[in-house]
Short mmCIF file of C-alpha atoms and ligand atoms in Angstrom, two decimals:
data_model
loop_
_atom_site.label_atom_id
_atom_site.label_comp_id
_atom_site.label_asym_id
_atom_site.label_seq_id
_atom_site.Cartn_x
_atom_site.Cartn_y
_atom_site.Cartn_z
CA MET A 870 120.79 32.50 -42.37
CA SER A 871 123.81 34.46 -41.15
CA ASN A 872 121.46 37.05 -39.62
CA ALA A 873 119.72 34.46 -37.41
CA PRO A 874 119.61 35.70 -33.82
CA SER A 875 122.09 33.92 -31.60
CA GLN A 876 121.59 32.92 -27.99
CA GLN A 877 125.33 33.20 -27.39
CA PRO A 878 126.06 36.28 -25.27
CA HIS A 879 128.44 38.74 -26.86
CA PRO A 880 131.90 38.19 -25.28
CA GLN A 881 131.97 41.66 -23.72
CA HIS A 882 128.68 40.88 -21.91
CA GLU A 883 129.77 37.56 -20.42
CA PRO A 884 130.42 38.82 -16.87
CA HIS A 885 126.81 40.07 -16.74
CA ALA A 886 125.13 36.91 -18.07
CA SER A 887 122.18 37.27 -15.67
CA HIS A 888 121.43 40.85 -16.77
CA PRO A 889 117.64 41.30 -17.35
CA ASP A 890 118.33 42.20 -20.99
CA ASP A 891 119.86 38.75 -21.51
CA GLN A 892 116.72 37.11 -20.16
CA ALA A 893 114.56 39.30 -22.40
CA ARG A 894 116.68 38.42 -25.40
CA THR A 895 116.51 34.70 -24.62
CA THR A 896 112.71 34.95 -24.32
CA LEU A 897 112.42 36.60 -27.73
CA VAL A 898 114.90 34.30 -29.46
CA THR A 899 113.06 31.26 -28.07
CA LEU A 900 109.79 32.67 -29.46
CA ALA A 901 111.43 33.43 -32.82
CA TYR A 902 112.30 29.73 -33.08
CA GLY A 903 108.93 28.51 -31.72
CA ALA A 904 107.34 27.51 -35.03
CA MET A 905 110.57 25.72 -36.04
CA ALA A 906 110.31 23.57 -32.92
CA THR A 907 106.76 22.55 -33.88
CA HIS A 908 107.89 21.69 -37.43
CA THR A 909 110.89 19.71 -36.13
CA VAL A 910 108.59 17.54 -34.01
CA ALA A 911 106.15 17.19 -36.94
CA ALA A 912 108.94 16.00 -39.25
CA ALA A 913 110.11 13.48 -36.63
CA LEU A 914 106.56 12.13 -36.36
CA ARG A 915 106.27 11.79 -40.15
CA LEU A 916 109.62 10.00 -40.32
CA GLY A 917 108.60 7.71 -37.47
CA VAL A 918 111.62 8.65 -35.33
CA PHE A 919 110.01 8.14 -31.92
CA ASP A 920 108.44 4.77 -32.75
CA ARG A 921 111.65 3.54 -34.36
CA ILE A 922 113.90 4.44 -31.43
CA GLY A 923 111.36 2.86 -29.09
CA ASP A 924 112.77 1.46 -25.85
CA GLY A 925 116.30 1.19 -27.23
CA ARG A 926 119.15 3.40 -28.35
CA ALA A 927 119.94 4.09 -31.99
CA THR A 928 122.41 5.98 -34.14
CA ALA A 929 121.37 8.07 -37.12
CA ASP A 930 123.00 5.46 -39.39
CA GLU A 931 120.89 2.68 -37.86
CA LEU A 932 117.70 4.74 -38.11
CA ALA A 933 118.31 6.11 -41.60
CA ASP A 934 117.11 3.02 -43.47
CA ARG A 935 114.09 2.53 -41.24
CA CYS A 936 113.09 6.20 -41.61
CA ALA A 937 114.00 6.36 -45.34
CA ALA A 938 116.19 9.39 -44.61
CA ARG A 939 119.80 10.48 -45.21
CA PRO A 940 122.00 9.62 -42.18
CA GLY A 941 123.70 13.02 -42.05
CA GLU A 942 120.49 15.03 -42.11
CA LEU A 943 118.77 12.61 -39.75
CA ALA A 944 121.64 13.13 -37.27
CA ARG A 945 120.93 16.87 -37.44
CA LEU A 946 117.24 16.25 -36.74
CA LEU A 947 118.11 13.97 -33.79
CA ARG A 948 120.38 16.67 -32.35
CA ALA A 949 117.59 19.23 -32.61
CA LEU A 950 115.14 16.85 -30.92
CA THR A 951 117.71 16.43 -28.15
CA GLY A 952 117.87 20.20 -27.75
CA LEU A 953 114.07 20.23 -27.50
CA GLY A 954 114.16 17.70 -24.65
CA LEU A 955 112.66 14.75 -26.55
CA LEU A 956 115.86 12.69 -26.95
CA THR A 957 119.08 12.20 -25.00
CA GLU A 958 122.50 11.20 -26.30
CA PRO A 959 123.70 8.83 -23.54
CA GLU A 960 126.72 7.77 -25.60
CA PRO A 961 128.26 9.71 -28.49
CA GLY A 962 126.08 9.47 -31.60
CA ARG A 963 123.53 7.12 -29.99
CA PHE A 964 120.10 8.51 -29.09
CA ALA A 965 117.32 7.40 -26.72
CA LEU A 966 113.88 8.80 -25.90
CA THR A 967 113.37 10.99 -22.84
CA PRO A 968 110.07 10.52 -20.92
CA ALA A 969 108.57 13.31 -23.10
CA GLY A 970 109.90 11.69 -26.29
CA ALA A 971 108.45 8.34 -25.15
CA GLN A 972 104.97 9.93 -24.99
CA ALA A 973 105.37 10.95 -28.65
CA ARG A 974 105.43 7.21 -29.59
CA SER A 975 102.18 6.09 -31.19
CA ASP A 976 102.00 2.97 -29.02
CA ALA A 977 102.92 4.42 -25.60
CA PRO A 978 100.46 4.40 -22.70
CA GLY A 979 99.36 8.03 -22.33
CA SER A 980 100.62 8.75 -25.86
CA LEU A 981 100.15 12.26 -27.25
CA HIS A 982 101.26 11.21 -30.76
CA ALA A 983 97.93 12.05 -32.40
CA VAL A 984 97.68 15.36 -30.51
CA LEU A 985 101.13 16.40 -31.78
CA GLN A 986 100.16 15.32 -35.30
CA LEU A 987 96.92 17.32 -35.23
CA PHE A 988 98.45 20.48 -33.79
CA SER A 989 101.21 20.45 -36.42
CA ASP A 990 98.85 19.62 -39.29
CA PRO A 991 98.80 22.26 -42.06
CA MET A 992 95.00 22.26 -41.74
CA MET A 993 95.36 24.04 -38.39
CA LEU A 994 98.65 25.86 -38.96
CA ARG A 995 97.42 27.59 -42.15
CA ALA A 996 94.61 29.18 -40.16
CA TRP A 997 97.15 30.32 -37.56
CA GLU A 998 99.04 32.20 -40.29
CA ARG A 999 95.97 34.48 -40.41
CA LEU A 1000 95.57 35.01 -36.67
CA ASP A 1001 95.76 38.78 -37.17
CA ASP A 1002 92.74 38.59 -39.51
CA SER A 1003 90.77 36.76 -36.81
CA VAL A 1004 91.81 39.37 -34.25
CA ARG A 1005 90.57 42.10 -36.62
CA THR A 1006 87.29 40.43 -37.58
CA GLY A 1007 86.44 38.06 -34.71
CA GLU A 1008 85.83 35.36 -37.35
CA PRO A 1009 87.69 32.02 -37.62
CA ALA A 1010 90.45 32.39 -40.25
CA PHE A 1011 90.00 28.64 -40.90
CA ASP A 1012 86.81 29.30 -42.90
CA THR A 1013 88.52 31.81 -45.22
CA VAL A 1014 91.62 29.68 -45.69
CA HIS A 1015 89.77 26.41 -46.35
CA GLY A 1016 86.46 27.65 -47.75
CA THR A 1017 84.45 25.74 -45.14
CA ASP A 1018 84.18 25.50 -41.35
CA PHE A 1019 86.36 23.15 -39.27
CA PHE A 1020 83.86 20.35 -38.64
CA GLY A 1021 82.53 20.57 -42.21
CA TYR A 1022 86.13 20.13 -43.43
CA LEU A 1023 86.54 17.02 -41.27
CA ALA A 1024 83.21 15.60 -42.45
CA GLU A 1025 84.54 15.59 -46.03
CA ARG A 1026 87.78 13.82 -45.04
CA PRO A 1027 87.22 10.54 -43.12
CA ALA A 1028 90.93 9.77 -42.66
CA LEU A 1029 91.65 13.22 -41.21
CA SER A 1030 88.49 12.99 -39.10
CA GLU A 1031 89.73 9.68 -37.67
CA ARG A 1032 93.04 11.38 -36.79
CA PHE A 1033 91.11 14.24 -35.16
CA ASN A 1034 89.06 11.77 -33.12
CA ALA A 1035 92.25 9.95 -32.08
CA ALA A 1036 93.78 13.26 -30.96
CA MET A 1037 90.67 14.13 -28.94
CA SER A 1038 90.75 10.67 -27.39
CA GLN A 1039 94.42 11.02 -26.40
CA GLY A 1040 93.75 14.53 -25.10
CA SER A 1041 90.84 13.23 -22.97
CA ALA A 1042 92.46 10.05 -21.63
CA HIS A 1043 94.06 11.81 -18.64
CA THR A 1044 90.77 13.54 -17.76
CA ALA A 1045 88.94 10.22 -18.11
CA GLU A 1046 91.24 8.75 -15.46
CA LEU A 1047 90.81 11.64 -13.01
CA LEU A 1048 87.18 12.61 -13.45
CA PRO A 1049 85.42 9.61 -11.80
CA ALA A 1050 87.25 10.32 -8.51
CA ALA A 1051 86.70 14.08 -8.76
CA TYR A 1052 82.91 14.12 -9.18
CA PRO A 1053 80.18 11.91 -7.57
CA PHE A 1054 78.70 10.19 -10.63
CA ASP A 1055 77.10 7.45 -8.51
CA ARG A 1056 74.07 9.70 -7.87
CA PHE A 1057 73.12 9.38 -11.59
CA ARG A 1058 71.48 6.62 -13.59
CA THR A 1059 72.46 7.70 -17.14
CA VAL A 1060 75.20 10.07 -18.30
CA ALA A 1061 74.94 11.58 -21.79
CA ASP A 1062 78.19 12.85 -23.30
CA ILE A 1063 77.22 15.48 -25.87
CA GLY A 1064 79.82 15.85 -28.63
CA GLY A 1065 81.52 12.92 -26.92
CA GLY A 1066 83.62 11.79 -29.91
CA ASP A 1067 84.90 8.22 -29.66
CA GLY A 1068 83.67 7.87 -26.06
CA THR A 1069 87.03 7.88 -24.26
CA LEU A 1070 85.73 10.13 -21.44
CA LEU A 1071 82.39 8.34 -21.07
CA ALA A 1072 84.17 4.96 -21.04
CA GLY A 1073 86.29 6.17 -18.09
CA ILE A 1074 83.14 7.10 -16.15
CA LEU A 1075 81.27 3.89 -17.01
CA ARG A 1076 84.27 1.72 -16.09
CA ALA A 1077 84.46 3.37 -12.66
CA HIS A 1078 80.67 3.18 -12.04
CA PRO A 1079 79.36 -0.23 -13.14
CA GLY A 1080 75.73 0.73 -12.32
CA LEU A 1081 75.70 3.66 -14.76
CA ARG A 1082 74.49 3.69 -18.35
CA GLY A 1083 75.74 6.03 -21.05
CA ILE A 1084 74.50 7.89 -24.11
CA LEU A 1085 77.17 9.05 -26.55
CA PHE A 1086 75.86 11.80 -28.83
CA ASP A 1087 77.78 13.24 -31.79
CA ARG A 1088 77.78 13.72 -35.55
CA PRO A 1089 78.25 10.54 -37.63
CA GLU A 1090 81.95 11.28 -38.21
CA GLY A 1091 82.44 12.00 -34.49
CA LEU A 1092 81.00 8.57 -33.61
CA ALA A 1093 82.83 6.70 -36.40
CA GLN A 1094 85.39 5.08 -34.04
CA ALA A 1095 83.11 4.88 -30.97
CA GLY A 1096 81.66 1.38 -31.48
CA PRO A 1097 85.00 -0.49 -31.43
CA ARG A 1098 86.33 1.89 -28.74
CA LEU A 1099 83.49 1.04 -26.32
CA ALA A 1100 83.49 -2.66 -27.27
CA ARG A 1101 87.20 -2.85 -26.35
CA ASP A 1102 86.23 -1.97 -22.77
CA GLY A 1103 83.21 -4.31 -22.78
CA LEU A 1104 80.86 -1.29 -22.58
CA ALA A 1105 78.91 -1.68 -25.84
CA ASP A 1106 75.76 -2.91 -24.08
CA ARG A 1107 75.81 -0.12 -21.46
CA CYS A 1108 76.13 2.77 -23.88
CA ALA A 1109 73.81 3.92 -26.67
CA LEU A 1110 75.35 5.69 -29.66
CA VAL A 1111 73.06 8.49 -30.84
CA THR A 1112 73.78 10.42 -34.02
CA GLY A 1113 72.59 14.00 -34.10
CA ASP A 1114 73.28 17.72 -34.32
CA PHE A 1115 73.55 19.49 -30.97
CA PHE A 1116 72.35 22.73 -32.55
CA ALA A 1117 69.07 20.98 -33.38
CA THR A 1118 68.42 18.57 -30.52
CA ALA A 1119 69.66 16.78 -27.40
CA PRO A 1120 68.96 13.14 -26.54
CA GLU A 1121 66.36 12.46 -23.84
CA GLY A 1122 66.75 9.90 -21.07
CA ALA A 1123 69.83 11.03 -19.12
CA ASP A 1124 70.07 12.71 -15.73
CA ALA A 1125 73.60 14.08 -16.31
CA TYR A 1126 74.60 15.92 -19.49
CA LEU A 1127 78.32 16.20 -20.03
CA LEU A 1128 80.05 18.58 -22.45
CA LYS A 1129 83.85 18.31 -22.64
CA SER A 1130 85.82 20.57 -24.98
CA VAL A 1131 82.58 21.41 -26.77
CA ILE A 1132 81.56 24.76 -25.28
CA HIS A 1133 84.99 26.24 -26.08
CA ASP A 1134 84.46 25.44 -29.77
CA TRP A 1135 81.63 27.97 -30.12
CA ASN A 1136 80.66 31.60 -29.58
CA ASP A 1137 78.08 32.53 -26.92
CA GLU A 1138 75.14 32.49 -29.31
CA ARG A 1139 75.93 28.97 -30.55
CA CYS A 1140 76.56 27.76 -26.97
CA ALA A 1141 73.13 29.11 -25.99
CA ARG A 1142 71.57 26.86 -28.60
CA ILE A 1143 73.43 23.76 -27.38
CA LEU A 1144 72.61 24.47 -23.73
CA GLY A 1145 69.00 25.37 -24.59
CA HIS A 1146 68.40 21.91 -26.12
CA ILE A 1147 69.91 20.23 -23.06
CA ARG A 1148 67.76 22.41 -20.76
CA ARG A 1149 64.61 21.13 -22.51
CA VAL A 1150 65.44 17.46 -21.78
CA VAL A 1151 67.29 17.53 -18.44
CA PRO A 1152 65.11 16.39 -15.48
CA ASP A 1153 64.60 18.79 -12.54
CA ASP A 1154 67.08 16.87 -10.38
CA GLY A 1155 69.54 16.41 -13.27
CA ARG A 1156 72.84 18.16 -13.83
CA LEU A 1157 74.78 19.85 -16.60
CA LEU A 1158 78.53 19.16 -16.33
CA ILE A 1159 80.81 21.32 -18.46
CA LEU A 1160 84.45 20.26 -18.61
CA GLU A 1161 86.74 23.04 -19.76
CA PRO A 1162 89.76 24.97 -18.53
CA VAL A 1163 88.62 28.04 -16.56
CA LEU A 1164 90.57 31.20 -17.37
CA PRO A 1165 91.46 33.48 -14.45
CA GLU A 1166 89.52 36.77 -14.39
CA ARG A 1167 92.83 38.57 -14.77
CA THR A 1168 96.17 37.44 -16.18
CA GLY A 1169 98.89 36.89 -13.59
CA PRO A 1170 102.62 36.21 -13.53
CA GLY A 1171 102.10 32.54 -12.62
CA ASP A 1172 99.86 31.76 -15.63
CA ASP A 1173 101.12 29.34 -18.22
CA ALA A 1174 100.52 30.41 -21.80
CA ILE A 1175 98.73 27.22 -22.85
CA SER A 1176 95.20 28.27 -21.88
CA TYR A 1177 95.60 31.61 -23.66
CA LEU A 1178 97.08 29.94 -26.75
CA SER A 1179 94.20 27.47 -26.69
CA ASP A 1180 91.84 30.47 -26.57
CA LEU A 1181 93.45 31.83 -29.76
CA ASN A 1182 93.40 28.36 -31.30
CA MET A 1183 89.64 28.31 -30.77
CA LEU A 1184 89.37 31.77 -32.35
CA VAL A 1185 91.32 30.98 -35.54
CA ASN A 1186 90.18 27.43 -36.13
CA VAL A 1187 86.58 27.18 -34.94
CA GLY A 1188 85.42 30.65 -33.84
CA GLY A 1189 85.14 29.62 -30.18
CA ARG A 1190 86.86 30.81 -27.00
CA GLU A 1191 88.10 29.79 -23.57
CA ARG A 1192 86.11 31.33 -20.72
CA THR A 1193 86.33 32.61 -17.15
CA ARG A 1194 84.14 31.37 -14.31
CA ASP A 1195 81.89 34.43 -14.75
CA ASP A 1196 81.59 33.73 -18.48
CA PHE A 1197 80.41 30.18 -17.73
CA ALA A 1198 77.99 31.44 -15.07
CA ARG A 1199 76.44 33.90 -17.55
CA LEU A 1200 76.17 31.28 -20.31
CA CYS A 1201 74.50 28.83 -17.95
CA GLU A 1202 72.14 31.43 -16.50
CA ALA A 1203 71.00 32.55 -19.95
CA ALA A 1204 70.08 28.91 -20.73
CA GLY A 1205 68.17 28.30 -17.45
CA PHE A 1206 70.95 26.71 -15.39
CA ALA A 1207 72.68 27.92 -12.20
CA VAL A 1208 76.33 27.03 -11.58
CA ARG A 1209 76.57 25.16 -8.26
CA SER A 1210 80.26 24.26 -8.13
CA VAL A 1211 83.51 24.57 -10.04
CA THR A 1212 86.07 21.87 -9.25
CA ALA A 1213 89.55 21.95 -10.77
CA LEU A 1214 90.97 18.53 -11.61
CA PRO A 1215 94.41 17.85 -10.08
CA ARG A 1216 97.32 19.48 -11.94
CA PRO A 1217 98.88 19.11 -14.44
CA ASN A 1218 95.38 18.54 -15.83
CA ARG A 1219 93.98 21.96 -16.81
CA PHE A 1220 90.26 21.08 -16.79
CA SER A 1221 87.59 21.98 -14.26
CA VAL A 1222 84.15 20.44 -13.74
CA ILE A 1223 81.54 23.20 -13.89
CA GLU A 1224 78.41 21.74 -12.32
CA ALA A 1225 75.11 23.47 -13.05
CA GLU A 1226 71.52 22.59 -12.17
CA PRO A 1227 68.30 23.55 -13.93
CA VAL A 1228 66.47 26.49 -12.36
C1 LIG B 350 86.71 19.24 -29.62
S1 LIG B 350 85.83 17.78 -29.94
C2 LIG B 350 85.62 17.13 -28.29
C3 LIG B 350 85.37 15.66 -28.26
C4 LIG B 350 85.22 15.06 -26.85
N1 LIG B 350 84.14 15.66 -26.13
C5 LIG B 350 86.53 15.20 -26.09
O1 LIG B 350 86.66 16.12 -25.27
O2 LIG B 350 87.45 14.40 -26.33
C6 LIG B 350 84.22 18.39 -30.36
C7 LIG B 350 83.22 17.29 -30.68
O3 LIG B 350 81.99 17.95 -31.05
C8 LIG B 350 81.44 17.23 -32.14
N2 LIG B 350 80.53 18.10 -32.89
C9 LIG B 350 80.85 19.18 -33.65
N3 LIG B 350 79.75 19.74 -34.16
C10 LIG B 350 78.71 18.99 -33.72
C11 LIG B 350 77.28 19.08 -33.92
N4 LIG B 350 76.75 20.06 -34.65
N5 LIG B 350 76.50 18.16 -33.30
C12 LIG B 350 77.04 17.17 -32.54
N6 LIG B 350 78.38 17.05 -32.33
C13 LIG B 350 79.20 17.95 -32.91
C14 LIG B 350 82.64 16.81 -32.95
O4 LIG B 350 82.34 15.75 -33.84
C15 LIG B 350 83.62 16.42 -31.84
O5 LIG B 350 83.49 15.08 -31.48
#
């Protein structure tokens, strides 16, 4: 490892530490270490570091037994997590969670524990190792690596599918809090969430609008955790669970059809099928509501990389893509809908509500 790039400026360059070359070098070195950061967090999750530190402070010696790890090596991991901004060392050798580290706890309100687990799971990372293949072919590397498509892979593995559903739920919880105030759902009678997973988003809408009913539509493995999830909020009798394939059908009986993080999973041809089934059942005064990040038409210096990385994640793992406003308008138009409004949810949320009506 003696050839590892160092972020330390060479002594003779010290007086010019803000030289543009230094910034460029720091950018590249940070990227060179990027995958190691992901694996460091993944190891900490597997060892239970965040949950075991909890609200308190702990030394590596105190944590070693609880994490079944060697104190010396655990201390090295804790130092690295501190460098990544997830822990602090308020007194020598004693570590505490930062606000970001606290959200990596499995039991924290607003936890992203399951999201971090999913994104560092070899299932997804192995496909990423073949990103260049996907860029060459336009096909999801996932299918070549695993011999099946993403959702087929989950269907065969109930425990992994439950973790996926938990990650989607954690990823949607923030949107579920913001959405009811950002869009006037009170004009509807029944909202159908297509590919709605465990119902976290729909539950947020139904809680905020007691007069509304819900239909949660997904594959059997998508709905596996939905019953208890809705019952926990006392919503079981206001929401029907409907098992089905959105490439074959859409449930009748709603006047709003919601699709969150579904359209970005698929190419245009597959999206046309999903939207086509919804178009056949949506009433004339009904609405299609697509919740996705909207890419700018052109990249700009203020963009964060997350939306573009998510776009590549869709390419390698599921064969989908993130889209611009024009892309959404074209997709909707081809399926018999016209986009009426695009409303960005408040930052740091990255989602927009794309509202379309049947034409
Ligand atoms: C990326 S997840 C989004 C879940 C949820 N809408 C959210 O944003 O949290 C995609 C969802 O589509 C569901 N799905 C995938 N293929 C499907 C199909 N052919 N028919 C119905 N649902 C499907 C998955 O089970 C999963 O719940």
